[in-house]
Amino acid sequence: GGCKSTDHNVIEAIPDTVNISQCRKICAETDGCEAFTFLGEDHTLANLCVLYSSCEDFDDDCTECTTGIPNCEPCKFSETFYGVCTVCSNDALLLSYAPPLSGQSSRMVLCDDPLDKTCQSAQVTLCPAGYHLCSHLEFITLNDKWNFSINKNHRPVGEIYCRHKSGAGHFTLGYNGLSNIFLNIDESMNCWYASSRPHSQCTATADGCDQKHVSALCCSPNPKCGNGAVDDPLEECDDGNDSDDDDCLTSCTWRTPGSSVGRYC
């Protein structure tokens, strides 16, 4: 659809605009431009870019019109899941995504380095921008109806926890030893695959880069994490800050699990 033109909201109409991206860029570089409409090739005014100072009325009947705002980048259909644009970082592949759950705004996806060059301790760098490695609670809450399985050779890893004795380990899926890991099956708490946490007392000098075949279990930010109150079911702590150097991580999980909780912890 397109913005409806009034006597005062059209800033400029630019012919021979190549595509939507160019029209968006022109709008971004034009003072006062709040919205644009690009007329596609099958429109009688094809490749016209119309810049608007406001877009209060909208024309749904213009099927060859594409309207946007200057600070909003388009997302490919193949990268849009349940209305959310989800792109893994650093050329990682998006292997799968968990269906959204009613009452939960957090999302969970699985990203993988196809070249297996990323250390397990750096798997978070494969996650979509703003995402983090999932905690145990996030996984067992958000994995309902996630009908996807993955071979153990690409075993998913989540949050990095400090171990009680020394070093650190990821919350790791597939502890049962089966060849295929089913993501709709809950996994008990563990700190299995050795890793390291930067800027903490549980950095392991010898571990953290010997399991490059793993995949990254990534979760979007929980909007309630950081409000200073422990909100079920995704949180086990909440200290109201954004520091990973204290006992409660920014994923609202304990940096070091309880002494009786979790294998390898």
CSV table of C-alpha atoms in Angstrom, one decimal:
chain,number,residue,atom,x,y,z
A,1,GLY,CA,0.0,0.0,0.0
A,2,GLY,CA,0.9,3.6,-0.2
A,3,CYS,CA,0.6,6.8,1.8
A,4,LYS,CA,-2.3,9.0,0.8
A,5,SER,CA,-1.2,12.5,-0.5
A,6,THR,CA,-2.7,15.6,1.0
A,7,ASP,CA,-2.0,19.3,0.3
A,8,HIS,CA,0.8,19.4,2.8
A,9,ASN,CA,2.5,16.0,3.3
A,10,VAL,CA,4.3,15.5,0.0
A,11,ILE,CA,7.9,16.7,0.2
A,12,GLU,CA,9.0,15.5,-3.3
A,13,ALA,CA,8.3,12.9,-6.0
A,14,ILE,CA,11.5,11.5,-7.6
A,15,PRO,CA,11.2,9.7,-10.9
A,16,ASP,CA,13.5,6.9,-12.2
A,17,THR,CA,14.3,5.5,-8.7
A,18,VAL,CA,16.0,2.2,-9.1
A,19,ASN,CA,14.4,0.3,-6.2
A,20,ILE,CA,12.9,0.4,-2.7
A,21,SER,CA,16.4,0.6,-1.1
A,22,GLN,CA,17.3,3.7,-3.0
A,23,CYS,CA,14.0,5.3,-2.2
A,24,ARG,CA,14.5,4.6,1.5
A,25,LYS,CA,18.1,6.0,1.3
A,26,ILE,CA,16.8,9.2,-0.3
A,27,CYS,CA,14.2,9.6,2.4
A,28,ALA,CA,16.8,9.1,5.1
A,29,GLU,CA,18.9,11.8,3.5
A,30,THR,CA,16.0,14.3,3.1
A,31,ASP,CA,15.2,16.6,6.0
A,32,GLY,CA,11.7,16.1,7.3
A,33,CYS,CA,11.1,12.8,5.5
A,34,GLU,CA,9.1,10.5,7.8
A,35,ALA,CA,7.9,8.0,5.2
A,36,PHE,CA,8.2,7.1,1.6
A,37,THR,CA,6.2,5.2,-1.0
A,38,PHE,CA,7.9,3.4,-3.9
A,39,LEU,CA,5.8,2.6,-7.0
A,40,GLY,CA,6.7,-0.7,-8.6
A,41,GLU,CA,7.3,-1.6,-12.2
A,42,ASP,CA,3.7,-2.5,-13.0
A,43,HIS,CA,2.4,0.8,-11.7
A,44,THR,CA,1.5,3.5,-14.3
A,45,LEU,CA,4.0,5.7,-12.6
A,46,ALA,CA,6.7,3.0,-12.2
A,47,ASN,CA,9.9,3.7,-10.3
A,48,LEU,CA,8.5,6.9,-8.7
A,49,CYS,CA,9.7,7.6,-5.1
A,50,VAL,CA,7.4,9.8,-3.2
A,51,LEU,CA,8.7,11.4,0.1
A,52,TYR,CA,6.2,12.3,2.8
A,53,SER,CA,6.5,14.5,5.9
A,54,SER,CA,3.6,12.4,7.4
A,55,CYS,CA,1.6,9.3,6.5
A,56,GLU,CA,-1.6,9.5,8.5
A,57,ASP,CA,-3.8,7.9,5.8
A,58,PHE,CA,-3.0,4.7,4.0
A,59,ASP,CA,-4.2,3.3,0.6
A,60,ASP,CA,-4.4,-0.5,0.8
A,61,ASP,CA,-5.6,-0.7,-2.8
A,62,CYS,CA,-2.2,0.3,-4.3
A,63,THR,CA,-0.8,-3.2,-4.7
A,64,GLU,CA,2.2,-2.0,-6.6
A,65,CYS,CA,3.1,0.5,-3.8
A,66,THR,CA,5.7,-0.2,-1.1
A,67,THR,CA,5.7,2.1,1.9
A,68,GLY,CA,8.4,2.3,4.6
A,69,ILE,CA,10.2,4.6,7.0
A,70,PRO,CA,13.8,5.6,6.6
A,71,ASN,CA,15.2,3.8,9.7
A,72,CYS,CA,13.6,0.5,9.0
A,73,GLU,CA,15.5,-2.1,6.9
A,74,PRO,CA,13.6,-4.8,5.0
A,75,CYS,CA,13.9,-8.4,6.0
A,76,LYS,CA,13.8,-11.3,3.6
A,77,PHE,CA,10.8,-13.5,3.8
A,78,SER,CA,13.1,-16.5,4.4
A,79,GLU,CA,14.5,-14.7,7.5
A,80,THR,CA,11.1,-13.7,8.9
A,81,PHE,CA,9.6,-16.1,11.5
A,82,TYR,CA,6.3,-15.3,13.1
A,83,GLY,CA,6.7,-11.7,12.2
A,84,VAL,CA,10.2,-11.3,13.6
A,85,CYS,CA,13.3,-10.7,11.5
A,86,THR,CA,15.9,-13.2,12.6
A,87,VAL,CA,19.3,-13.3,11.1
A,88,CYS,CA,22.3,-15.2,12.6
A,89,SER,CA,25.5,-13.2,12.8
A,90,ASN,CA,29.0,-13.7,11.2
A,91,ASP,CA,27.7,-15.7,8.3
A,92,ALA,CA,26.2,-18.4,10.5
A,93,LEU,CA,23.3,-20.5,9.2
A,94,LEU,CA,19.9,-20.4,10.9
A,95,LEU,CA,19.2,-24.1,11.4
A,96,SER,CA,15.8,-23.8,13.1
A,97,TYR,CA,13.6,-21.7,15.4
A,98,ALA,CA,11.3,-22.6,18.2
A,99,PRO,CA,7.6,-21.7,17.7
A,100,PRO,CA,6.6,-18.7,19.8
A,101,LEU,CA,4.7,-19.5,23.0
A,102,SER,CA,1.6,-17.7,24.2
A,103,GLY,CA,2.5,-15.3,26.9
A,104,GLN,CA,6.2,-15.3,26.1
A,105,SER,CA,7.8,-12.6,23.9
A,106,SER,CA,11.2,-14.3,24.0
A,107,ARG,CA,12.4,-16.3,21.0
A,108,MET,CA,14.8,-19.1,20.6
A,109,VAL,CA,16.8,-20.1,17.5
A,110,LEU,CA,19.7,-22.4,16.5
A,111,CYS,CA,22.6,-20.9,14.6
A,112,ASP,CA,25.6,-22.8,13.3
A,113,ASP,CA,29.0,-21.9,11.7
A,114,PRO,CA,29.0,-24.0,8.5
A,115,LEU,CA,32.8,-24.0,8.5
A,116,ASP,CA,33.1,-25.0,12.1
A,117,LYS,CA,35.7,-22.4,12.8
A,118,THR,CA,34.1,-20.8,15.9
A,119,CYS,CA,35.2,-21.9,19.3
A,120,GLN,CA,32.5,-23.1,21.7
A,121,SER,CA,33.4,-20.2,24.1
A,122,ALA,CA,32.6,-17.8,21.2
A,123,GLN,CA,29.3,-19.3,20.0
A,124,VAL,CA,27.4,-16.3,21.2
A,125,THR,CA,29.0,-14.3,18.3
A,126,LEU,CA,26.9,-16.5,15.9
A,127,CYS,CA,23.6,-15.4,17.6
A,128,PRO,CA,21.3,-12.8,16.0
A,129,ALA,CA,22.1,-9.2,17.1
A,130,GLY,CA,21.0,-8.7,20.7
A,131,TYR,CA,20.5,-12.4,21.4
A,132,HIS,CA,22.4,-14.4,24.1
A,133,LEU,CA,23.2,-18.1,24.7
A,134,CYS,CA,20.1,-19.6,26.3
A,135,SER,CA,20.0,-20.5,29.9
A,136,HIS,CA,18.7,-23.9,31.1
A,137,LEU,CA,15.4,-22.3,32.2
A,138,GLU,CA,14.9,-20.5,28.9
A,139,PHE,CA,15.4,-23.7,27.0
A,140,ILE,CA,13.0,-25.9,29.0
A,141,THR,CA,10.4,-23.1,28.9
A,142,LEU,CA,10.6,-22.1,25.2
A,143,ASN,CA,11.2,-25.5,23.6
A,144,ASP,CA,7.6,-26.7,23.6
A,145,LYS,CA,6.5,-27.9,20.1
A,146,TRP,CA,10.0,-27.3,18.7
A,147,ASN,CA,9.8,-30.3,16.4
A,148,PHE,CA,13.4,-30.3,15.2
A,149,SER,CA,16.2,-32.7,15.7
A,150,ILE,CA,19.9,-32.3,15.1
A,151,ASN,CA,22.8,-34.8,14.9
A,152,LYS,CA,25.1,-34.9,18.0
A,153,ASN,CA,28.0,-33.8,15.7
A,154,HIS,CA,26.4,-30.3,15.8
A,155,ARG,CA,25.3,-30.5,19.5
A,156,PRO,CA,23.6,-27.2,20.6
A,157,VAL,CA,25.2,-25.3,23.5
A,158,GLY,CA,23.7,-22.6,25.6
A,159,GLU,CA,24.8,-20.4,28.5
A,160,ILE,CA,28.3,-20.7,30.0
A,161,TYR,CA,28.2,-21.5,33.7
A,162,CYS,CA,31.0,-21.5,36.2
A,163,ARG,CA,31.8,-24.9,37.7
A,164,HIS,CA,32.2,-25.2,41.4
A,165,LYS,CA,35.7,-26.7,41.4
A,166,SER,CA,37.3,-24.9,38.5
A,167,GLY,CA,36.7,-23.8,34.9
A,168,ALA,CA,33.4,-23.4,33.2
A,169,GLY,CA,31.0,-25.3,31.0
A,170,HIS,CA,28.1,-24.8,28.6
A,171,PHE,CA,24.6,-25.9,29.2
A,172,THR,CA,24.7,-28.7,26.6
A,173,LEU,CA,22.0,-30.7,24.9
A,174,GLY,CA,22.1,-34.4,24.2
A,175,TYR,CA,23.6,-35.7,27.4
A,176,ASN,CA,21.7,-39.0,26.9
A,177,GLY,CA,24.2,-40.0,24.2
A,178,LEU,CA,21.7,-40.6,21.4
A,179,SER,CA,22.8,-39.8,17.8
A,180,ASN,CA,20.0,-37.3,17.3
A,181,ILE,CA,19.0,-34.6,19.7
A,182,PHE,CA,15.3,-33.7,19.8
A,183,LEU,CA,14.8,-30.1,20.8
A,184,ASN,CA,11.3,-30.5,22.1
A,185,ILE,CA,12.6,-32.8,24.9
A,186,ASP,CA,13.7,-31.0,28.0
A,187,GLU,CA,17.4,-31.4,29.1
A,188,SER,CA,18.4,-31.5,32.7
A,189,MET,CA,20.7,-28.8,34.0
A,190,ASN,CA,24.4,-29.4,33.2
A,191,CYS,CA,27.7,-27.6,32.6
A,192,TRP,CA,29.0,-30.3,30.3
A,193,TYR,CA,31.1,-29.0,27.4
A,194,ALA,CA,34.1,-27.2,28.8
A,195,SER,CA,34.4,-23.5,28.1
A,196,SER,CA,35.4,-20.2,29.7
A,197,ARG,CA,33.7,-17.0,30.8
A,198,PRO,CA,35.6,-13.8,30.0
A,199,HIS,CA,36.3,-11.4,32.9
A,200,SER,CA,35.3,-13.9,35.6
A,201,GLN,CA,36.8,-16.2,38.1
A,202,CYS,CA,36.0,-19.3,36.1
A,203,THR,CA,38.1,-18.8,33.0
A,204,ALA,CA,39.7,-22.1,31.8
A,205,THR,CA,43.0,-21.6,30.1
A,206,ALA,CA,43.0,-25.0,28.3
A,207,ASP,CA,39.3,-25.2,27.3
A,208,GLY,CA,36.9,-23.3,25.2
A,209,CYS,CA,38.1,-24.1,21.7
A,210,ASP,CA,38.2,-27.8,21.2
A,211,GLN,CA,34.5,-28.3,20.2
A,212,LYS,CA,34.1,-26.1,17.2
A,213,HIS,CA,31.5,-28.5,15.7
A,214,VAL,CA,28.8,-27.3,18.2
A,215,SER,CA,25.9,-25.0,17.3
A,216,ALA,CA,24.6,-22.0,19.2
A,217,LEU,CA,21.4,-22.1,21.1
A,218,CYS,CA,20.3,-18.4,21.1
A,219,CYS,CA,17.6,-16.6,22.9
A,220,SER,CA,16.3,-13.1,22.4
A,221,PRO,CA,16.3,-10.7,25.4
A,222,ASN,CA,13.7,-11.3,28.1
A,223,PRO,CA,12.1,-7.9,28.6
A,224,LYS,CA,11.5,-8.6,32.3
A,225,CYS,CA,15.1,-9.6,33.0
A,226,GLY,CA,16.9,-6.7,34.7
A,227,ASN,CA,13.8,-5.2,36.5
A,228,GLY,CA,15.2,-6.4,39.9
A,229,ALA,CA,12.4,-9.0,40.5
A,230,VAL,CA,12.6,-12.7,39.7
A,231,ASP,CA,9.9,-13.5,37.2
A,232,ASP,CA,8.9,-17.1,36.5
A,233,PRO,CA,9.4,-19.1,34.4
A,234,LEU,CA,12.5,-17.7,32.6
A,235,GLU,CA,14.4,-16.3,35.6
A,236,GLU,CA,16.2,-17.8,38.6
A,237,CYS,CA,17.8,-14.5,39.7
A,238,ASP,CA,17.5,-10.8,38.8
A,239,ASP,CA,19.8,-8.2,40.4
A,240,GLY,CA,18.6,-5.3,38.2
A,241,ASN,CA,21.9,-4.6,36.5
A,242,ASP,CA,23.6,-5.4,33.2
A,243,SER,CA,26.8,-6.9,34.6
A,244,ASP,CA,28.1,-10.4,33.9
A,245,ASP,CA,30.8,-10.1,36.5
A,246,ASP,CA,28.6,-10.8,39.5
A,247,ASP,CA,26.7,-13.8,40.7
A,248,CYS,CA,23.6,-13.2,38.6
A,249,LEU,CA,24.2,-13.1,34.8
A,250,THR,CA,22.5,-10.8,32.4
A,251,SER,CA,20.4,-13.8,31.2
A,252,CYS,CA,19.0,-13.9,34.8
A,253,THR,CA,20.5,-17.2,35.7
A,254,TRP,CA,23.1,-17.9,38.4
A,255,ARG,CA,26.6,-17.8,37.2
A,256,THR,CA,27.5,-20.7,39.4
A,257,PRO,CA,24.6,-23.3,39.8
A,258,GLY,CA,23.9,-24.7,43.2
A,259,SER,CA,26.2,-27.3,44.5
A,260,SER,CA,23.6,-30.1,44.1
A,261,VAL,CA,22.4,-28.9,40.7
A,262,GLY,CA,23.7,-29.9,37.3
A,263,ARG,CA,26.1,-32.6,36.0
A,264,TYR,CA,29.6,-31.4,35.5
A,265,CYS,CA,28.7,-28.2,37.5
